[in-house]
Amino acid sequence: MDTVKTKVAIIGSGPSGWTAAIYTARANLRPVLFEGLQPGGQLTITTEVENYPGFPDGVQGPELMQAFKAQALRFDTVVFSEQITEADFSSRPFRLKSDSREVLADAVIISTGASARYLGLPGEEAFYNKGISACATCDGFFFRGKEVAVLGGGDSAVEEAVFLTRFCTKVHLIHRRDELRASKIMQQRAIDNEKIEIHWNRVVEGYEGDDQGRLIGVRLKDTKSGEIEDLAVEGLFMAIGHVPNTQIFKGQLDMDEAGYLITKPDSTYTNVDGVFACGDVQDRTYRQAVTAAGSGCMAAIDSERWLEAQGD
Ligand code: NAP
């Protein structure tokens, strides 16, 4: 197994990881970045990004992430398209492992982000890729001419629902309350779209499949009356938030009850000296591309100053 030594290892390749790479590379730290299972992170499974400053006409998510990567590569960033599966922060240099190499790093920046949450109902997993998805941009095309549902009431749910109206005959937006969490402008887009029907105060209780195991319906419960109804849809898109990708750090780094890494106030310092966290993995409040990029910059500056203080 190959061993790589580096001053700074960056785990994850969303806006925070690439920004940390750009800054640490420009500080001559020659960072090593591991792209992980989803290179580019969550923005690669979205369509148009309208709120990233500097793009008055909007920009496609994957295109934006390509630009981040190209900027990091322009300076001296070493990139591995691999997933870090083990981390040992008990002594320095810190040890990280992917399937094909071990990394010895003086400092580590964690930017592993968060992944889509599923409901986890009994029998649900059997419908993954057979009707249940968490990415309309990836899978919407397969539901051309069909009726589908989106679960959730946030910006993601509305964005996915609006996007799906391009392909689908009808989109049912299922939300557990009587008010959307999405921003006002997004709410209006859902309300104005004739193909979207909002089902208020409803939760998903179960699924129905055909004899090939493909989804043909979801069972809904009215949270007010307790009434049960079956909704015939061939697709269900989960848009119920995210779970931080912190499993491999359990027992080593402080986390809150939802698994988000805890950083010291006004910094990216974790409870282990020399290990920094940025982006969605430590942010349950803002979770925007631009705030992730901002905290990636903070992590780079924090790690650079910390390494300097160690005399490294
Ligand atoms: P979110 O804002 O956390 O919304 C999650 C939604 O799922 C909420 O409506 C929540 O209901 C619902 N939910 C959570 N658990 C559920 C469960 N077990 N069963 C049923 N419903 C459940 O997540 P998000 O929409 O993914 O957005 C994340 C962040 O990204 C936000 O800051 C958002 O503004 C941002 N974002 C922005 C854009 C944009 O600006 N274009 C697009 C996408 C995302 P409750 O409302 O009842 O809690």
XYZ file of C-alpha atoms and ligand atoms in Angstrom:
360
model
C 0.000 0.000 0.000
C 1.287 3.429 -1.008
C 2.113 5.881 1.785
C 1.772 9.600 1.153
C 3.154 12.235 3.503
C 1.671 15.705 3.526
C 1.404 18.801 5.655
C -2.348 19.082 5.023
C -4.823 16.419 3.942
C -8.291 17.544 2.901
C -11.142 15.015 2.983
C -14.002 15.921 0.640
C -14.458 17.905 -2.563
C -17.457 20.201 -2.180
C -17.179 24.006 -2.053
C -15.473 23.926 1.373
C -12.895 21.265 0.435
C -11.877 22.907 -2.825
C -11.692 26.340 -1.207
C -9.481 24.917 1.549
C -7.317 23.416 -1.216
C -7.028 26.709 -3.122
C -5.963 28.582 0.019
C -3.566 25.971 1.430
C -2.029 25.444 -2.020
C -1.447 29.163 -2.396
C 0.180 29.089 1.065
C 2.691 26.557 -0.375
C 1.400 23.705 1.805
C 0.918 21.380 -1.192
C -2.364 19.906 0.086
C -3.505 16.384 -0.713
C -7.251 16.228 -1.360
C -9.429 13.120 -1.400
C -12.507 13.601 -3.563
C -14.637 10.896 -1.943
C -17.593 8.949 -3.305
C -19.334 11.977 -4.772
C -16.675 14.218 -6.350
C -17.850 17.809 -6.221
C -20.379 17.051 -3.500
C -24.024 18.000 -3.393
C -23.814 20.775 -5.987
C -23.108 18.171 -8.645
C -26.607 16.788 -8.192
C -28.385 20.089 -8.460
C -29.282 22.132 -11.505
C -29.069 25.884 -11.596
C -27.443 27.726 -8.700
C -28.948 31.198 -8.597
C -27.487 32.495 -5.369
C -23.740 31.971 -5.659
C -22.363 35.514 -5.816
C -20.509 36.449 -8.961
C -22.885 34.701 -11.361
C -25.638 37.215 -12.184
C -27.267 34.794 -14.651
C -26.868 31.733 -12.414
C -24.559 28.792 -12.992
C -25.073 25.025 -13.257
C -23.964 23.213 -10.075
C -21.606 20.736 -11.805
C -20.047 23.559 -13.844
C -19.416 25.580 -10.678
C -17.693 22.624 -9.027
C -15.542 22.019 -12.127
C -14.413 25.630 -11.845
C -13.574 25.183 -8.129
C -11.518 22.096 -8.964
C -9.724 23.731 -11.897
C -8.766 26.631 -9.627
C -7.350 24.269 -6.984
C -5.414 22.348 -9.656
C -3.966 25.568 -11.051
C -2.032 25.797 -7.816
C -0.266 22.856 -6.238
C -3.060 20.515 -5.086
C -2.590 16.748 -5.266
C -5.945 15.081 -5.929
C -6.921 11.452 -5.372
C -10.312 10.236 -6.588
C -10.615 7.982 -3.577
C -12.686 7.679 -0.439
C -11.086 7.908 3.004
C -12.430 4.968 4.977
C -10.371 5.183 8.185
C -8.984 8.016 10.272
C -6.725 7.867 13.315
C -6.273 11.157 15.139
C -4.758 9.658 18.306
C -1.215 10.863 17.521
C 0.636 12.980 14.993
C 1.163 12.620 12.139
C -2.513 11.766 11.729
C -3.239 8.617 9.732
C -5.878 8.351 7.037
C -6.574 5.363 4.825
C -8.278 4.869 1.493
C -8.550 1.511 -0.277
C -5.242 2.038 -2.009
C -3.100 4.268 0.196
C -2.229 5.493 3.647
C -1.731 9.180 4.337
C 0.406 10.659 7.081
C -0.708 14.255 7.596
C 0.472 16.952 10.005
C -2.949 18.604 9.784
C -6.311 17.403 8.476
C -9.201 19.440 7.103
C -12.522 17.595 7.156
C -14.979 18.717 4.486
C -16.975 15.530 4.039
C -20.329 17.331 3.833
C -23.675 15.696 4.355
C -25.784 13.151 2.440
C -29.480 12.965 1.716
C -31.655 11.577 4.499
C -34.101 8.764 3.798
C -37.128 7.902 5.929
C -35.896 4.395 6.715
C -39.354 2.780 6.835
C -39.519 -1.040 6.825
C -39.055 -2.370 3.287
C -37.991 1.048 1.956
C -34.524 0.010 0.814
C -35.967 -2.462 -1.697
C -37.400 0.522 -3.608
C -34.115 2.446 -3.868
C -33.516 2.850 -7.617
C -36.918 1.235 -8.186
C -38.953 4.351 -7.619
C -37.406 5.950 -4.526
C -34.638 8.467 -5.111
C -33.081 11.459 -3.381
C -31.945 13.224 -6.539
C -34.388 14.575 -9.109
C -31.564 15.929 -11.244
C -30.046 12.455 -11.478
C -33.191 10.375 -11.866
C -35.996 12.716 -12.985
C -35.549 11.751 -16.609
C -36.608 8.153 -15.854
C -40.030 9.410 -14.784
C -40.937 11.126 -18.049
C -44.718 11.109 -18.521
C -45.338 9.712 -15.025
C -46.857 10.925 -11.789
C -44.427 11.322 -8.885
C -44.220 12.685 -5.336
C -41.633 14.729 -3.481
C -41.400 14.506 0.304
C -40.359 17.578 2.315
C -41.141 21.264 2.667
C -37.757 22.968 2.365
C -35.970 24.636 -0.553
C -34.710 21.277 -1.804
C -38.221 19.800 -1.918
C -39.606 22.738 -3.882
C -36.615 22.856 -6.189
C -36.922 19.136 -6.909
C -40.694 19.411 -7.421
C -40.371 22.305 -9.872
C -37.582 20.506 -11.731
C -39.664 17.310 -11.997
C -42.535 19.177 -13.657
C -40.329 19.296 -16.761
C -40.725 15.536 -17.154
C -43.718 14.433 -15.137
C -47.433 14.804 -15.737
C -48.020 15.701 -12.101
C -45.903 16.239 -8.992
C -47.347 15.751 -5.500
C -45.494 17.696 -2.825
C -46.020 15.963 0.521
C -45.297 17.998 3.632
C -45.817 17.141 7.289
C -46.960 20.638 8.300
C -49.349 23.289 6.918
C -46.565 25.718 6.016
C -43.505 25.277 3.819
C -40.041 25.854 5.248
C -38.764 26.906 1.802
C -37.860 30.549 1.115
C -40.706 32.796 -0.040
C -39.542 32.939 -3.665
C -39.390 29.131 -3.829
C -42.794 28.756 -2.130
C -44.314 31.001 -4.781
C -42.800 28.876 -7.540
C -44.482 25.788 -6.116
C -47.825 27.514 -5.650
C -47.746 29.041 -9.148
C -46.921 25.746 -10.858
C -50.086 24.075 -12.140
C -48.472 20.649 -12.205
C -47.676 20.725 -8.475
C -50.269 19.673 -5.913
C -49.335 20.242 -2.279
C -50.565 17.720 0.293
C -50.420 19.486 3.658
C -50.113 17.726 7.035
C -49.233 14.376 5.497
C -46.580 11.837 6.380
C -45.545 8.749 4.424
C -46.440 5.550 6.251
C -45.610 2.862 3.718
C -45.045 1.837 0.115
C -46.713 -0.313 -2.495
C -44.847 -2.122 -5.250
C -45.808 -4.049 -8.383
C -44.823 -7.681 -8.960
C -41.404 -6.547 -10.232
C -40.784 -4.650 -7.026
C -41.203 -1.209 -8.616
C -42.941 1.495 -6.630
C -46.554 2.126 -7.632
C -47.858 4.000 -4.620
C -47.271 5.540 -1.229
C -49.503 5.367 1.830
C -50.121 8.749 3.415
C -51.396 9.602 6.854
C -53.152 12.875 7.636
C -51.420 14.126 10.794
C -54.546 16.034 11.874
C -57.332 13.500 11.287
C -55.258 10.300 11.315
C -56.926 9.316 8.028
C -54.987 7.032 5.683
C -54.993 7.430 1.890
C -53.114 5.745 -0.950
C -51.479 7.931 -3.563
C -50.653 6.277 -6.877
C -47.174 7.477 -7.890
C -44.293 5.735 -9.627
C -41.610 7.863 -8.042
C -40.929 9.280 -4.586
C -38.156 11.827 -4.181
C -36.858 12.313 -0.654
C -36.018 15.930 0.187
C -36.092 15.756 3.976
C -32.708 17.161 4.813
C -29.301 15.649 5.252
C -27.141 13.575 7.553
C -23.532 14.694 8.122
C -20.848 12.314 6.853
C -19.008 11.750 10.115
C -19.260 7.995 10.747
C -15.498 7.381 10.473
C -14.763 10.080 13.066
C -17.074 8.712 15.769
C -15.359 8.365 19.131
C -12.524 10.682 18.074
C -14.127 14.026 17.367
C -16.838 15.833 19.314
C -20.218 15.798 17.564
C -23.697 17.003 18.419
C -26.622 14.607 18.769
C -27.260 14.681 15.002
C -23.623 13.830 14.208
C -22.454 17.283 13.086
C -18.824 18.005 14.061
C -18.494 20.632 16.740
C -16.040 23.429 16.006
C -14.817 26.015 18.494
C -16.599 29.381 18.212
C -15.439 31.637 15.367
C -13.024 29.001 14.089
C -12.790 25.634 12.364
C -10.887 23.964 15.250
C -12.289 20.616 16.380
C -11.497 19.122 19.804
C -8.328 17.539 18.345
C -5.497 20.014 17.780
C -4.547 19.985 14.113
C -7.892 18.642 12.884
C -10.184 21.241 11.339
C -13.728 20.982 9.981
C -15.524 23.131 7.432
C -18.636 23.123 5.254
C -21.856 21.194 5.835
C -20.208 18.577 8.054
C -20.090 21.192 10.841
C -22.910 23.527 9.800
C -26.502 22.753 10.604
C -27.628 26.360 10.301
C -26.687 27.908 6.952
C -25.652 25.021 4.646
C -25.125 27.191 1.603
C -22.437 26.777 -1.060
C -21.103 30.236 -0.297
C -20.940 29.701 3.491
C -19.267 26.317 2.912
C -16.671 27.984 0.694
C -16.178 30.675 3.347
C -15.568 28.127 6.079
C -13.173 26.234 3.772
C -11.140 29.418 3.597
C -11.250 29.669 7.409
C -10.039 26.066 7.776
C -7.134 26.721 5.406
C -6.064 29.822 7.334
C -6.545 28.084 10.711
C -4.467 25.086 9.606
C -1.733 27.244 8.091
C -1.390 29.292 11.299
C -1.566 26.192 13.468
C 1.186 24.450 11.456
C 3.313 27.566 11.690
C 2.845 27.658 15.468
C 4.029 24.021 15.667
C 7.151 25.024 13.765
C 6.114 22.775 10.835
P -34.345 21.598 5.181
O -34.404 23.060 4.959
O -33.783 21.075 6.465
O -35.808 21.017 4.960
C -36.098 19.685 5.210
C -37.585 19.484 5.050
O -37.887 18.119 5.252
C -38.410 20.291 6.064
O -39.531 20.836 5.447
C -38.789 19.233 7.095
O -40.047 19.467 7.672
C -38.877 17.973 6.258
N -38.552 16.773 7.039
C -37.448 16.506 7.791
N -37.505 15.273 8.320
C -38.683 14.746 7.901
C -39.323 13.512 8.113
N -38.745 12.557 8.852
N -40.522 13.301 7.529
C -41.107 14.260 6.770
N -40.536 15.463 6.520
C -39.353 15.698 7.081
O -33.471 20.867 4.046
P -33.273 21.245 2.502
O -34.543 21.615 1.862
O -32.473 20.128 1.946
O -32.357 22.537 2.551
C -31.085 22.504 3.215
C -30.406 23.879 3.093
O -30.045 24.113 1.743
C -31.338 25.014 3.497
O -30.574 25.987 4.158
C -31.852 25.539 2.182
O -32.194 26.912 2.230
C -30.650 25.292 1.271
N -31.101 25.109 -0.126
C -31.217 26.230 -0.894
C -31.651 26.131 -2.197
C -31.786 27.369 -3.018
O -31.618 28.446 -2.485
N -32.079 27.279 -4.289
C -31.993 24.887 -2.741
C -31.893 23.755 -1.927
C -31.448 23.894 -0.616
P -40.301 20.696 8.679
O -40.358 21.915 7.823
O -41.586 20.339 9.322
O -39.137 20.682 9.625
